Each structure stands twice: as C-alpha cells, then as structure tokens.
Amino acid sequence: MHESSPQIVTFGESMALFMPQEHKSIERAATLEQSFGGAESNVAIGLARLGTSVGWFGALGDDPFGKIILKTLRGEGVDVSRAQVSTEAPTGMMFREHVAGRMAVHYFRKHSAASRMLPEHLDENYIRGAKLLHVTGITAALSEDCRRTLRRAVDIAKEAGVLVSFDPNLRLKLWSIEQAREILLPLAAEADYFLPGWDELKLLYDTDDYEHIKGQLTELKAVSIIKGRGDTTVVLNNGQEESLPFYPAEQVIDTVGAGDGFCAGFLAGIMKGLSPVEAVRLASINGSLVVQMRGDWEALPEWSVVEQRMSAKAWVER
C-alpha cells in the first residue's frame, strides 16, 4: 500500500436525498427529511464503521448538498481527500416516497457534477496504493465520460495488482439492458470479486436457467457472490459452490441500503483475512441489521455490534 492510500478505495455518485416522514407520499407531505445516498459512499461508511480503512472520491457540486455529504463522510472516518468540488455543475438530488405501498424514487441527476467525471480526474497513485478498488455499474450508467473514468480506474488497479470488487447495481432507469450488458459483463470479467443479485443476473444473461448462469460465472476468474437466490447467498469459488442462508432480521423497517450493507460487510471480511464464505456470513449479518432501521447508510452497524452477532454474545440492554 502507498502510505497515503487506505486499504479500500471506491468512487462514484453521491446525491442529496429528500423523503417524507412516516412513509407518506411527497404530494401529501408538508415537510421532507434531508439526507444523502449513493451506493459507493454507503459502502464506504459501512466499511469505516466496521474498522476498515477506506477512501471515497467523486465529484460534487459547490453547494450545501455537496458540503454536507463531504462533512458527513469525513466525520464517519472516510478519507475524502481526493473528492472534487465543482463550481460548474450541481450535486445530484433524489426524492424517495411510498406510493400505493411501494417505494418510488425520483432522480434529478442529469448534468450533475458526478456525471462529468473524467479519467484525468483520477489520482492514479491513490488507486495503485490501495489493496482493493470497489466499483459499481451505476457509475458506468451515468455518462460516456463516467464509463471511460470507470474503465481507466479498473485498468490502473489491474496494472498495479490491486484487487477489484464489482457490484453491477443494475439501474434500468439510467440505461437499457442491452447497453448494460455491453458494459457490465466485460467489467465482471475483470473483477476479482463479483457481487450481483440473482435478479440482476437473470437480466444480464437473459435467462432464469441457474445452471446456465452458473456456467457463465464459473468461467470468470472472480469469486462470484450471488445475492438473493431464494433465501440464500451463493458463493462460487474455483468451481466450488456453497449456499448460505440469510441471517434473520428481527424486524424489517427499510430494505434500502441492505445491498450496500452486505457489500461493506463482505469487503470488510476480506480485508480481515476471512475466506469468501466467512466474509459472506459477516455480510449477511451486516445486511440484516441495516434493514431494521430507516435510511440509506444511517443504520449501518459498528464492528462491535456485528462481532457480537458473529460470536453469538448476549446483548446487554440495561
């Protein structure tokens, strides 16, 4: 590792988030709560809370939303020294609401600072000095410039022997499935850890035939972690397959952020020297704790809480 680089480096889009209280619709709400969210910044916070050295960078607007995102990430122990602040483009925004019992998200991200990231904005030594680079398909979906930036970051990591983790995070509001396949499947082929959901795999490979998809994944060099095949997570590693049940949640309040919590737990486990199967167990605990509170990243647990669950220690309430 380079002395100025954390163990894990990740980058991407982080947006201001607004949502009504008590699961109301925006149309019926008098006030909105303010927060922020983004797959990569959520993962970064999750990693920091689990005791992993992590850095996040991306582009934010020189506005109150960008400032609070940077201040919060810094306060959570995430290195944001490589993040850029643009005076020419704003921080993206998203609005979340519940409509007819289902969640709906409205994005205002076109021409945002994040969508204008360029390969020349990358600090190559920062990436080279890390142990692992974590990326998602959301960055690739934002713009052609972002696709080139993501591609260059992965190339830098591979050239330096830095491990690459890739979560496809398929977002069909941003591009078509045909476009996504063209970009995301080659990225999966470059990854050391591939973390797709089962529903994403069915779309990416255009089939629900598990044996066919498994065959495609076993041709990859990556350890593949299939999230949500039934009530299990499947680990495919060097031709070996193991299924692990979800860690039970006492209550489910908000499923947003569960995937990012899972990812943070898995990567933290890998950095702690766990095997992929052991890291999935940690990830499952992390994800189960996230769904029991509201928020994209607010519910991400500290390492002491996860460690208690892993060792089945009793929780002392009073």
PDB file of C-alpha atoms in Angstrom:
ATOM      1  CA  MET A   1       0.000   0.000   0.000  1.00  0.00           C
ATOM      2  CA  HIS A   2       1.034   3.594  -0.685  1.00  0.00           C
ATOM      3  CA  GLU A   3       1.335   5.413   2.640  1.00  0.00           C
ATOM      4  CA  SER A   4      -1.376   7.896   1.626  1.00  0.00           C
ATOM      5  CA  SER A   5      -3.841   5.273   0.414  1.00  0.00           C
ATOM      6  CA  PRO A   6      -6.440   3.457   2.538  1.00  0.00           C
ATOM      7  CA  GLN A   7      -6.983  -0.296   2.267  1.00  0.00           C
ATOM      8  CA  ILE A   8     -10.065   0.134   0.079  1.00  0.00           C
ATOM      9  CA  VAL A   9     -10.752   2.887  -2.428  1.00  0.00           C
ATOM     10  CA  THR A  10     -14.146   3.457  -4.014  1.00  0.00           C
ATOM     11  CA  PHE A  11     -15.689   6.215  -6.087  1.00  0.00           C
ATOM     12  CA  GLY A  12     -18.951   7.202  -7.698  1.00  0.00           C
ATOM     13  CA  GLU A  13     -22.025   9.357  -7.433  1.00  0.00           C
ATOM     14  CA  SER A  14     -23.473  10.525  -4.139  1.00  0.00           C
ATOM     15  CA  MET A  15     -26.689  12.558  -4.150  1.00  0.00           C
ATOM     16  CA  ALA A  16     -28.733  14.631  -1.767  1.00  0.00           C
ATOM     17  CA  LEU A  17     -31.789  12.676  -0.603  1.00  0.00           C
ATOM     18  CA  PHE A  18     -35.178  14.044   0.423  1.00  0.00           C
ATOM     19  CA  MET A  19     -38.068  11.962   1.732  1.00  0.00           C
ATOM     20  CA  PRO A  20     -41.302  12.466   3.687  1.00  0.00           C
ATOM     21  CA  GLN A  21     -41.622  11.204   7.212  1.00  0.00           C
ATOM     22  CA  GLU A  22     -43.807   8.240   8.144  1.00  0.00           C
ATOM     23  CA  HIS A  23     -43.882   6.733   4.655  1.00  0.00           C
ATOM     24  CA  LYS A  24     -46.105   9.444   3.192  1.00  0.00           C
ATOM     25  CA  SER A  25     -46.174  10.416  -0.461  1.00  0.00           C
ATOM     26  CA  ILE A  26     -44.344  13.610  -1.421  1.00  0.00           C
ATOM     27  CA  GLU A  27     -47.616  15.051  -2.698  1.00  0.00           C
ATOM     28  CA  ARG A  28     -49.199  14.681   0.739  1.00  0.00           C
ATOM     29  CA  ALA A  29     -46.179  15.641   2.859  1.00  0.00           C
ATOM     30  CA  ALA A  30     -45.767  19.081   4.396  1.00  0.00           C
ATOM     31  CA  THR A  31     -42.064  18.582   5.146  1.00  0.00           C
ATOM     32  CA  LEU A  32     -39.194  16.459   3.832  1.00  0.00           C
ATOM     33  CA  GLU A  33     -36.244  14.934   5.681  1.00  0.00           C
ATOM     34  CA  GLN A  34     -32.823  15.618   4.199  1.00  0.00           C
ATOM     35  CA  SER A  35     -30.042  13.057   3.926  1.00  0.00           C
ATOM     36  CA  PHE A  36     -27.881  11.694   1.116  1.00  0.00           C
ATOM     37  CA  GLY A  37     -27.138   8.408  -0.556  1.00  0.00           C
ATOM     38  CA  GLY A  38     -25.022   6.677  -3.141  1.00  0.00           C
ATOM     39  CA  ALA A  39     -24.004   3.043  -3.453  1.00  0.00           C
ATOM     40  CA  GLU A  40     -20.285   3.671  -3.167  1.00  0.00           C
ATOM     41  CA  SER A  41     -20.451   6.258  -0.377  1.00  0.00           C
ATOM     42  CA  ASN A  42     -22.856   3.993   1.541  1.00  0.00           C
ATOM     43  CA  VAL A  43     -20.362   1.144   1.241  1.00  0.00           C
ATOM     44  CA  ALA A  44     -17.540   3.438   2.334  1.00  0.00           C
ATOM     45  CA  ILE A  45     -19.403   4.424   5.512  1.00  0.00           C
ATOM     46  CA  GLY A  46     -20.214   0.775   6.182  1.00  0.00           C
ATOM     47  CA  LEU A  47     -16.560  -0.189   5.818  1.00  0.00           C
ATOM     48  CA  ALA A  48     -15.374   2.609   8.087  1.00  0.00           C
ATOM     49  CA  ARG A  49     -17.833   1.575  10.796  1.00  0.00           C
ATOM     50  CA  LEU A  50     -16.505  -1.982  10.556  1.00  0.00           C
ATOM     51  CA  GLY A  51     -12.986  -0.749  11.190  1.00  0.00           C
ATOM     52  CA  THR A  52     -11.689  -0.868   7.616  1.00  0.00           C
ATOM     53  CA  SER A  53      -9.518   1.909   6.225  1.00  0.00           C
ATOM     54  CA  VAL A  54     -11.457   3.336   3.255  1.00  0.00           C
ATOM     55  CA  GLY A  55     -11.494   6.300   0.915  1.00  0.00           C
ATOM     56  CA  TRP A  56     -14.273   7.628  -1.319  1.00  0.00           C
ATOM     57  CA  PHE A  57     -13.955  10.112  -4.118  1.00  0.00           C
ATOM     58  CA  GLY A  58     -16.252  11.514  -6.735  1.00  0.00           C
ATOM     59  CA  ALA A  59     -17.500  14.888  -7.936  1.00  0.00           C
ATOM     60  CA  LEU A  60     -19.952  17.030  -6.003  1.00  0.00           C
ATOM     61  CA  GLY A  61     -21.331  20.494  -6.572  1.00  0.00           C
ATOM     62  CA  ASP A  62     -20.059  23.504  -4.647  1.00  0.00           C
ATOM     63  CA  ASP A  63     -23.407  23.754  -2.907  1.00  0.00           C
ATOM     64  CA  PRO A  64     -24.880  22.951   0.528  1.00  0.00           C
ATOM     65  CA  PHE A  65     -25.679  19.382  -0.541  1.00  0.00           C
ATOM     66  CA  GLY A  66     -22.130  18.604  -1.628  1.00  0.00           C
ATOM     67  CA  LYS A  67     -20.756  20.190   1.527  1.00  0.00           C
ATOM     68  CA  ILE A  68     -22.887  18.139   3.905  1.00  0.00           C
ATOM     69  CA  ILE A  69     -22.007  14.932   2.029  1.00  0.00           C
ATOM     70  CA  LEU A  70     -18.274  15.622   2.367  1.00  0.00           C
ATOM     71  CA  LYS A  71     -18.559  16.669   6.012  1.00  0.00           C
ATOM     72  CA  THR A  72     -20.580  13.589   6.921  1.00  0.00           C
ATOM     73  CA  LEU A  73     -18.268  11.170   5.125  1.00  0.00           C
ATOM     74  CA  ARG A  74     -15.251  12.779   6.757  1.00  0.00           C
ATOM     75  CA  GLY A  75     -16.944  12.593  10.143  1.00  0.00           C
ATOM     76  CA  GLU A  76     -17.613   8.874   9.596  1.00  0.00           C
ATOM     77  CA  GLY A  77     -13.897   8.272   9.134  1.00  0.00           C
ATOM     78  CA  VAL A  78     -13.917   8.013   5.324  1.00  0.00           C
ATOM     79  CA  ASP A  79     -10.984   9.627   3.530  1.00  0.00           C
ATOM     80  CA  VAL A  80     -12.408  12.188   1.069  1.00  0.00           C
ATOM     81  CA  SER A  81      -9.121  13.884   0.228  1.00  0.00           C
ATOM     82  CA  ARG A  82      -9.484  13.005  -3.473  1.00  0.00           C
ATOM     83  CA  ALA A  83     -13.106  14.122  -3.830  1.00  0.00           C
ATOM     84  CA  GLN A  84     -13.651  17.037  -6.199  1.00  0.00           C
ATOM     85  CA  VAL A  85     -15.975  20.008  -5.806  1.00  0.00           C
ATOM     86  CA  SER A  86     -17.293  21.595  -8.989  1.00  0.00           C
ATOM     87  CA  THR A  87     -18.326  25.229  -9.363  1.00  0.00           C
ATOM     88  CA  GLU A  88     -19.820  24.448 -12.785  1.00  0.00           C
ATOM     89  CA  ALA A  89     -22.257  21.624 -12.008  1.00  0.00           C
ATOM     90  CA  PRO A  90     -24.515  20.780  -9.050  1.00  0.00           C
ATOM     91  CA  THR A  91     -24.776  17.849  -6.702  1.00  0.00           C
ATOM     92  CA  GLY A  92     -27.456  15.447  -7.934  1.00  0.00           C
ATOM     93  CA  MET A  93     -30.675  15.024  -5.971  1.00  0.00           C
ATOM     94  CA  MET A  94     -33.148  12.207  -5.398  1.00  0.00           C
ATOM     95  CA  PHE A  95     -36.588  12.173  -3.811  1.00  0.00           C
ATOM     96  CA  ARG A  96     -37.983   8.990  -2.285  1.00  0.00           C
ATOM     97  CA  GLU A  97     -41.608   8.287  -1.386  1.00  0.00           C
ATOM     98  CA  HIS A  98     -44.078   5.468  -0.839  1.00  0.00           C
ATOM     99  CA  VAL A  99     -46.895   5.220  -3.343  1.00  0.00           C
ATOM    100  CA  ALA A 100     -49.586   2.529  -3.042  1.00  0.00           C
ATOM    101  CA  GLY A 101     -47.405   0.577  -0.649  1.00  0.00           C
ATOM    102  CA  ARG A 102     -44.359   0.602  -2.907  1.00  0.00           C
ATOM    103  CA  MET A 103     -41.281   2.783  -2.891  1.00  0.00           C
ATOM    104  CA  ALA A 104     -40.703   5.223  -5.750  1.00  0.00           C
ATOM    105  CA  VAL A 105     -37.539   7.239  -6.377  1.00  0.00           C
ATOM    106  CA  HIS A 106     -37.330  10.381  -8.484  1.00  0.00           C
ATOM    107  CA  TYR A 107     -33.863  11.401  -9.685  1.00  0.00           C
ATOM    108  CA  PHE A 108     -32.517  14.822 -10.660  1.00  0.00           C
ATOM    109  CA  ARG A 109     -29.020  13.900 -11.718  1.00  0.00           C
ATOM    110  CA  LYS A 110     -28.689  14.914 -15.384  1.00  0.00           C
ATOM    111  CA  HIS A 111     -25.684  17.233 -15.929  1.00  0.00           C
ATOM    112  CA  SER A 112     -24.669  16.786 -12.282  1.00  0.00           C
ATOM    113  CA  ALA A 113     -21.050  17.126 -11.188  1.00  0.00           C
ATOM    114  CA  ALA A 114     -20.818  13.347 -10.828  1.00  0.00           C
ATOM    115  CA  SER A 115     -21.918  12.766 -14.412  1.00  0.00           C
ATOM    116  CA  ARG A 116     -18.957  14.862 -15.610  1.00  0.00           C
ATOM    117  CA  MET A 117     -16.179  12.786 -14.039  1.00  0.00           C
ATOM    118  CA  LEU A 118     -13.236  12.291 -16.398  1.00  0.00           C
ATOM    119  CA  PRO A 119     -10.294   9.844 -16.428  1.00  0.00           C
ATOM    120  CA  GLU A 120      -7.868  12.726 -15.893  1.00  0.00           C
ATOM    121  CA  HIS A 121      -9.573  13.461 -12.574  1.00  0.00           C
ATOM    122  CA  LEU A 122      -8.274  10.178 -11.150  1.00  0.00           C
ATOM    123  CA  ASP A 123      -5.362  10.165  -8.707  1.00  0.00           C
ATOM    124  CA  GLU A 124      -3.658   7.095 -10.119  1.00  0.00           C
ATOM    125  CA  ASN A 125      -1.225   6.673  -7.242  1.00  0.00           C
ATOM    126  CA  TYR A 126      -4.110   6.730  -4.771  1.00  0.00           C
ATOM    127  CA  ILE A 127      -5.672   3.752  -6.554  1.00  0.00           C
ATOM    128  CA  ARG A 128      -2.343   1.960  -7.005  1.00  0.00           C
ATOM    129  CA  GLY A 129      -1.634   2.243  -3.285  1.00  0.00           C
ATOM    130  CA  ALA A 130      -4.835   0.547  -2.142  1.00  0.00           C
ATOM    131  CA  LYS A 131      -5.382  -3.160  -1.557  1.00  0.00           C
ATOM    132  CA  LEU A 132      -8.771  -3.170  -3.268  1.00  0.00           C
ATOM    133  CA  LEU A 133     -10.795  -0.949  -5.605  1.00  0.00           C
ATOM    134  CA  HIS A 134     -14.585  -1.224  -5.312  1.00  0.00           C
ATOM    135  CA  VAL A 135     -16.753  -0.026  -8.203  1.00  0.00           C
ATOM    136  CA  THR A 136     -20.376  -0.329  -9.302  1.00  0.00           C
ATOM    137  CA  GLY A 137     -22.280  -0.284 -12.554  1.00  0.00           C
ATOM    138  CA  ILE A 138     -24.109   2.897 -11.537  1.00  0.00           C
ATOM    139  CA  THR A 139     -21.037   4.974 -12.390  1.00  0.00           C
ATOM    140  CA  ALA A 140     -20.862   3.409 -15.842  1.00  0.00           C
ATOM    141  CA  ALA A 141     -24.522   4.237 -16.460  1.00  0.00           C
ATOM    142  CA  LEU A 142     -24.200   7.970 -15.751  1.00  0.00           C
ATOM    143  CA  SER A 143     -22.438   9.083 -18.937  1.00  0.00           C
ATOM    144  CA  GLU A 144     -19.854   8.123 -21.534  1.00  0.00           C
ATOM    145  CA  ASP A 145     -17.263  10.161 -19.612  1.00  0.00           C
ATOM    146  CA  CYS A 146     -18.064   8.217 -16.454  1.00  0.00           C
ATOM    147  CA  ARG A 147     -17.732   4.930 -18.345  1.00  0.00           C
ATOM    148  CA  ARG A 148     -14.256   5.940 -19.514  1.00  0.00           C
ATOM    149  CA  THR A 149     -13.345   7.009 -15.986  1.00  0.00           C
ATOM    150  CA  LEU A 150     -14.512   3.708 -14.504  1.00  0.00           C
ATOM    151  CA  ARG A 151     -12.685   1.729 -17.167  1.00  0.00           C
ATOM    152  CA  ARG A 152      -9.466   3.653 -16.522  1.00  0.00           C
ATOM    153  CA  ALA A 153      -9.732   3.172 -12.755  1.00  0.00           C
ATOM    154  CA  VAL A 154     -10.100  -0.599 -13.195  1.00  0.00           C
ATOM    155  CA  ASP A 155      -7.153  -0.656 -15.610  1.00  0.00           C
ATOM    156  CA  ILE A 156      -4.994   1.248 -13.112  1.00  0.00           C
ATOM    157  CA  ALA A 157      -5.898  -1.221 -10.379  1.00  0.00           C
ATOM    158  CA  LYS A 158      -5.243  -4.295 -12.516  1.00  0.00           C
ATOM    159  CA  GLU A 159      -1.892  -2.957 -13.720  1.00  0.00           C
ATOM    160  CA  ALA A 160      -0.843  -2.370 -10.090  1.00  0.00           C
ATOM    161  CA  GLY A 161      -2.051  -5.728  -8.775  1.00  0.00           C
ATOM    162  CA  VAL A 162      -4.849  -4.117  -6.769  1.00  0.00           C
ATOM    163  CA  LEU A 163      -7.896  -6.355  -6.271  1.00  0.00           C
ATOM    164  CA  VAL A 164     -11.136  -5.228  -7.929  1.00  0.00           C
ATOM    165  CA  SER A 165     -14.603  -5.691  -6.447  1.00  0.00           C
ATOM    166  CA  PHE A 166     -17.568  -5.094  -8.764  1.00  0.00           C
ATOM    167  CA  ASP A 167     -21.237  -4.768  -7.849  1.00  0.00           C
ATOM    168  CA  PRO A 168     -23.302  -4.347 -11.057  1.00  0.00           C
ATOM    169  CA  ASN A 169     -26.034  -2.377  -9.235  1.00  0.00           C
ATOM    170  CA  LEU A 170     -28.207  -2.533 -12.333  1.00  0.00           C
ATOM    171  CA  ARG A 171     -30.294   0.637 -12.765  1.00  0.00           C
ATOM    172  CA  LEU A 172     -32.608   0.397 -15.761  1.00  0.00           C
ATOM    173  CA  LYS A 173     -33.836   3.961 -15.231  1.00  0.00           C
ATOM    174  CA  LEU A 174     -30.397   5.034 -16.434  1.00  0.00           C
ATOM    175  CA  TRP A 175     -29.894   2.823 -19.487  1.00  0.00           C
ATOM    176  CA  SER A 176     -31.307  -0.136 -21.379  1.00  0.00           C
ATOM    177  CA  ILE A 177     -30.499  -3.730 -20.506  1.00  0.00           C
ATOM    178  CA  GLU A 178     -28.751  -4.068 -23.878  1.00  0.00           C
ATOM    179  CA  GLN A 179     -26.435  -1.154 -23.057  1.00  0.00           C
ATOM    180  CA  ALA A 180     -25.882  -2.506 -19.571  1.00  0.00           C
ATOM    181  CA  ARG A 181     -24.881  -5.961 -20.795  1.00  0.00           C
ATOM    182  CA  GLU A 182     -22.354  -4.476 -23.221  1.00  0.00           C
ATOM    183  CA  ILE A 183     -20.576  -2.607 -20.425  1.00  0.00           C
ATOM    184  CA  LEU A 184     -21.166  -4.594 -17.238  1.00  0.00           C
ATOM    185  CA  LEU A 185     -20.325  -8.123 -18.378  1.00  0.00           C
ATOM    186  CA  PRO A 186     -16.787  -7.137 -19.510  1.00  0.00           C
ATOM    187  CA  LEU A 187     -16.294  -5.427 -16.147  1.00  0.00           C
ATOM    188  CA  ALA A 188     -17.355  -8.628 -14.389  1.00  0.00           C
ATOM    189  CA  ALA A 189     -14.690 -10.438 -16.392  1.00  0.00           C
ATOM    190  CA  GLU A 190     -12.054  -8.099 -14.924  1.00  0.00           C
ATOM    191  CA  ALA A 191     -13.157  -8.390 -11.310  1.00  0.00           C
ATOM    192  CA  ASP A 192     -11.662 -10.440  -8.509  1.00  0.00           C
ATOM    193  CA  TYR A 193     -14.944 -10.291  -6.577  1.00  0.00           C
ATOM    194  CA  PHE A 194     -18.266 -10.086  -8.438  1.00  0.00           C
ATOM    195  CA  LEU A 195     -21.325  -9.313  -6.277  1.00  0.00           C
ATOM    196  CA  PRO A 196     -24.518  -9.480  -8.372  1.00  0.00           C
ATOM    197  CA  GLY A 197     -28.062 -10.086  -7.219  1.00  0.00           C
ATOM    198  CA  TRP A 198     -29.897 -13.095  -8.645  1.00  0.00           C
ATOM    199  CA  ASP A 199     -32.470 -10.847 -10.321  1.00  0.00           C
ATOM    200  CA  GLU A 200     -29.667  -8.840 -11.919  1.00  0.00           C
ATOM    201  CA  LEU A 201     -28.038 -11.982 -13.274  1.00  0.00           C
ATOM    202  CA  LYS A 202     -31.298 -13.105 -14.902  1.00  0.00           C
ATOM    203  CA  LEU A 203     -31.445  -9.786 -16.740  1.00  0.00           C
ATOM    204  CA  LEU A 204     -27.761  -9.626 -17.639  1.00  0.00           C
ATOM    205  CA  TYR A 205     -27.673 -13.169 -19.033  1.00  0.00           C
ATOM    206  CA  ASP A 206     -31.255 -13.041 -20.370  1.00  0.00           C
ATOM    207  CA  THR A 207     -32.293 -16.322 -18.761  1.00  0.00           C
ATOM    208  CA  ASP A 208     -33.555 -17.706 -15.451  1.00  0.00           C
ATOM    209  CA  ASP A 209     -31.732 -21.006 -16.023  1.00  0.00           C
ATOM    210  CA  TYR A 210     -29.500 -21.244 -12.967  1.00  0.00           C
ATOM    211  CA  GLU A 211     -27.192 -23.898 -14.393  1.00  0.00           C
ATOM    212  CA  HIS A 212     -26.558 -21.782 -17.490  1.00  0.00           C
ATOM    213  CA  ILE A 213     -25.810 -18.679 -15.423  1.00  0.00           C
ATOM    214  CA  LYS A 214     -23.633 -20.696 -13.052  1.00  0.00           C
ATOM    215  CA  GLY A 215     -21.701 -21.965 -16.062  1.00  0.00           C
ATOM    216  CA  GLN A 216     -21.098 -18.401 -17.233  1.00  0.00           C
ATOM    217  CA  LEU A 217     -19.942 -17.311 -13.804  1.00  0.00           C
ATOM    218  CA  THR A 218     -17.562 -20.229 -13.335  1.00  0.00           C
ATOM    219  CA  GLU A 219     -15.752 -19.092 -16.481  1.00  0.00           C
ATOM    220  CA  LEU A 220     -14.936 -15.805 -14.762  1.00  0.00           C
ATOM    221  CA  LYS A 221     -11.780 -15.503 -12.695  1.00  0.00           C
ATOM    222  CA  ALA A 222     -13.784 -13.756  -9.986  1.00  0.00           C
ATOM    223  CA  VAL A 223     -15.196 -15.183  -6.815  1.00  0.00           C
ATOM    224  CA  SER A 224     -18.904 -14.664  -7.525  1.00  0.00           C
ATOM    225  CA  ILE A 225     -21.311 -13.875  -4.706  1.00  0.00           C
ATOM    226  CA  ILE A 226     -24.936 -14.304  -5.842  1.00  0.00           C
ATOM    227  CA  LYS A 227     -27.220 -12.359  -3.523  1.00  0.00           C
ATOM    228  CA  GLY A 228     -30.842 -13.330  -3.068  1.00  0.00           C
ATOM    229  CA  ARG A 229     -31.290 -16.662  -4.820  1.00  0.00           C
ATOM    230  CA  GLY A 230     -34.310 -17.615  -2.790  1.00  0.00           C
ATOM    231  CA  ASP A 231     -33.399 -17.083   0.847  1.00  0.00           C
ATOM    232  CA  THR A 232     -29.723 -17.786   0.305  1.00  0.00           C
ATOM    233  CA  THR A 233     -26.476 -16.274  -0.881  1.00  0.00           C
ATOM    234  CA  VAL A 234     -24.463 -18.483  -3.224  1.00  0.00           C
ATOM    235  CA  VAL A 235     -20.655 -18.420  -3.250  1.00  0.00           C
ATOM    236  CA  LEU A 236     -18.957 -19.666  -6.428  1.00  0.00           C
ATOM    237  CA  ASN A 237     -15.207 -20.009  -5.944  1.00  0.00           C
ATOM    238  CA  ASN A 238     -12.862 -22.034  -8.142  1.00  0.00           C
ATOM    239  CA  GLY A 239     -15.662 -24.304  -9.319  1.00  0.00           C
ATOM    240  CA  GLN A 240     -16.931 -24.878  -5.774  1.00  0.00           C
ATOM    241  CA  GLU A 241     -20.464 -23.838  -4.818  1.00  0.00           C
ATOM    242  CA  GLU A 242     -21.774 -23.133  -1.336  1.00  0.00           C
ATOM    243  CA  SER A 243     -25.160 -21.702  -0.335  1.00  0.00           C
ATOM    244  CA  LEU A 244     -25.600 -19.793   2.888  1.00  0.00           C
ATOM    245  CA  PRO A 245     -28.979 -18.841   4.393  1.00  0.00           C
ATOM    246  CA  PHE A 246     -29.778 -15.204   5.110  1.00  0.00           C
ATOM    247  CA  TYR A 247     -29.096 -14.080   8.657  1.00  0.00           C
ATOM    248  CA  PRO A 248     -32.546 -13.483  10.172  1.00  0.00           C
ATOM    249  CA  ALA A 249     -33.774  -9.957  10.907  1.00  0.00           C
ATOM    250  CA  GLU A 250     -35.971  -9.463  13.963  1.00  0.00           C
ATOM    251  CA  GLN A 251     -37.940  -6.807  12.069  1.00  0.00           C
ATOM    252  CA  VAL A 252     -37.815  -5.229   8.619  1.00  0.00           C
ATOM    253  CA  ILE A 253     -38.267  -1.453   8.579  1.00  0.00           C
ATOM    254  CA  ASP A 254     -36.494  -0.329   5.390  1.00  0.00           C
ATOM    255  CA  THR A 255     -34.734  -2.525   2.830  1.00  0.00           C
ATOM    256  CA  VAL A 256     -32.941   0.402   1.148  1.00  0.00           C
ATOM    257  CA  GLY A 257     -29.218   0.088   1.733  1.00  0.00           C
ATOM    258  CA  ALA A 258     -29.303  -3.637   2.523  1.00  0.00           C
ATOM    259  CA  GLY A 259     -27.233  -4.486  -0.553  1.00  0.00           C
ATOM    260  CA  ASP A 260     -24.654  -1.828   0.268  1.00  0.00           C
ATOM    261  CA  GLY A 261     -24.519  -3.058   3.853  1.00  0.00           C
ATOM    262  CA  PHE A 262     -23.974  -6.606   2.588  1.00  0.00           C
ATOM    263  CA  CYS A 263     -21.207  -5.414   0.273  1.00  0.00           C
ATOM    264  CA  ALA A 264     -19.485  -3.451   3.030  1.00  0.00           C
ATOM    265  CA  GLY A 265     -19.625  -6.478   5.313  1.00  0.00           C
ATOM    266  CA  PHE A 266     -18.200  -8.774   2.660  1.00  0.00           C
ATOM    267  CA  LEU A 267     -15.308  -6.475   1.781  1.00  0.00           C
ATOM    268  CA  ALA A 268     -14.547  -5.825   5.441  1.00  0.00           C
ATOM    269  CA  GLY A 269     -14.399  -9.573   5.962  1.00  0.00           C
ATOM    270  CA  ILE A 270     -11.979 -10.000   3.082  1.00  0.00           C
ATOM    271  CA  MET A 271      -9.758  -7.232   4.499  1.00  0.00           C
ATOM    272  CA  LYS A 272      -9.851  -9.002   7.894  1.00  0.00           C
ATOM    273  CA  GLY A 273      -8.499 -12.141   6.221  1.00  0.00           C
ATOM    274  CA  LEU A 274     -11.718 -14.159   6.188  1.00  0.00           C
ATOM    275  CA  SER A 275     -12.473 -16.669   3.449  1.00  0.00           C
ATOM    276  CA  PRO A 276     -15.204 -15.664   0.961  1.00  0.00           C
ATOM    277  CA  VAL A 277     -17.701 -17.937   2.734  1.00  0.00           C
ATOM    278  CA  GLU A 278     -16.832 -16.472   6.152  1.00  0.00           C
ATOM    279  CA  ALA A 279     -16.997 -12.969   4.665  1.00  0.00           C
ATOM    280  CA  VAL A 280     -20.495 -13.714   3.344  1.00  0.00           C
ATOM    281  CA  ARG A 281     -21.586 -14.706   6.841  1.00  0.00           C
ATOM    282  CA  LEU A 282     -20.352 -11.350   8.117  1.00  0.00           C
ATOM    283  CA  ALA A 283     -22.027  -9.600   5.180  1.00  0.00           C
ATOM    284  CA  SER A 284     -25.345 -11.300   5.875  1.00  0.00           C
ATOM    285  CA  ILE A 285     -25.303 -10.128   9.489  1.00  0.00           C
ATOM    286  CA  ASN A 286     -24.457  -6.603   8.359  1.00  0.00           C
ATOM    287  CA  GLY A 287     -27.271  -6.556   5.814  1.00  0.00           C
ATOM    288  CA  SER A 288     -29.809  -7.916   8.300  1.00  0.00           C
ATOM    289  CA  LEU A 289     -29.010  -5.137  10.765  1.00  0.00           C
ATOM    290  CA  VAL A 290     -29.365  -2.447   8.100  1.00  0.00           C
ATOM    291  CA  VAL A 291     -32.972  -3.365   7.235  1.00  0.00           C
ATOM    292  CA  GLN A 292     -34.055  -2.920  10.842  1.00  0.00           C
ATOM    293  CA  MET A 293     -33.701   0.857  10.725  1.00  0.00           C
ATOM    294  CA  ARG A 294     -34.600   3.585   8.247  1.00  0.00           C
ATOM    295  CA  GLY A 295     -32.077   5.234   5.946  1.00  0.00           C
ATOM    296  CA  ASP A 296     -29.536   4.535   3.207  1.00  0.00           C
ATOM    297  CA  TRP A 297     -26.496   4.443   5.488  1.00  0.00           C
ATOM    298  CA  GLU A 298     -27.647   5.595   8.927  1.00  0.00           C
ATOM    299  CA  ALA A 299     -28.396   2.023  10.045  1.00  0.00           C
ATOM    300  CA  LEU A 300     -25.010   0.587   9.082  1.00  0.00           C
ATOM    301  CA  PRO A 301     -23.658  -1.074  12.247  1.00  0.00           C
ATOM    302  CA  GLU A 302     -20.384  -0.660  14.098  1.00  0.00           C
ATOM    303  CA  TRP A 303     -17.961  -3.568  14.236  1.00  0.00           C
ATOM    304  CA  SER A 304     -18.654  -4.239  17.926  1.00  0.00           C
ATOM    305  CA  VAL A 305     -22.332  -4.925  17.134  1.00  0.00           C
ATOM    306  CA  VAL A 306     -21.563  -7.236  14.224  1.00  0.00           C
ATOM    307  CA  GLU A 307     -18.869  -9.032  16.207  1.00  0.00           C
ATOM    308  CA  GLN A 308     -21.395  -9.756  18.959  1.00  0.00           C
ATOM    309  CA  ARG A 309     -23.724 -11.370  16.428  1.00  0.00           C
ATOM    310  CA  MET A 310     -20.894 -13.370  14.875  1.00  0.00           C
ATOM    311  CA  SER A 311     -19.854 -14.756  18.236  1.00  0.00           C
ATOM    312  CA  ALA A 312     -23.487 -15.076  19.433  1.00  0.00           C
ATOM    313  CA  LYS A 313     -22.757 -12.996  22.519  1.00  0.00           C
ATOM    314  CA  ALA A 314     -25.764 -11.870  24.516  1.00  0.00           C
ATOM    315  CA  TRP A 315     -26.905  -8.282  24.040  1.00  0.00           C
ATOM    316  CA  VAL A 316     -26.901  -6.436  27.393  1.00  0.00           C
ATOM    317  CA  GLU A 317     -29.752  -3.932  27.196  1.00  0.00           C
ATOM    318  CA  ARG A 318     -29.509  -2.471  30.716  1.00  0.00           C
TER     319      ARG A 318
END
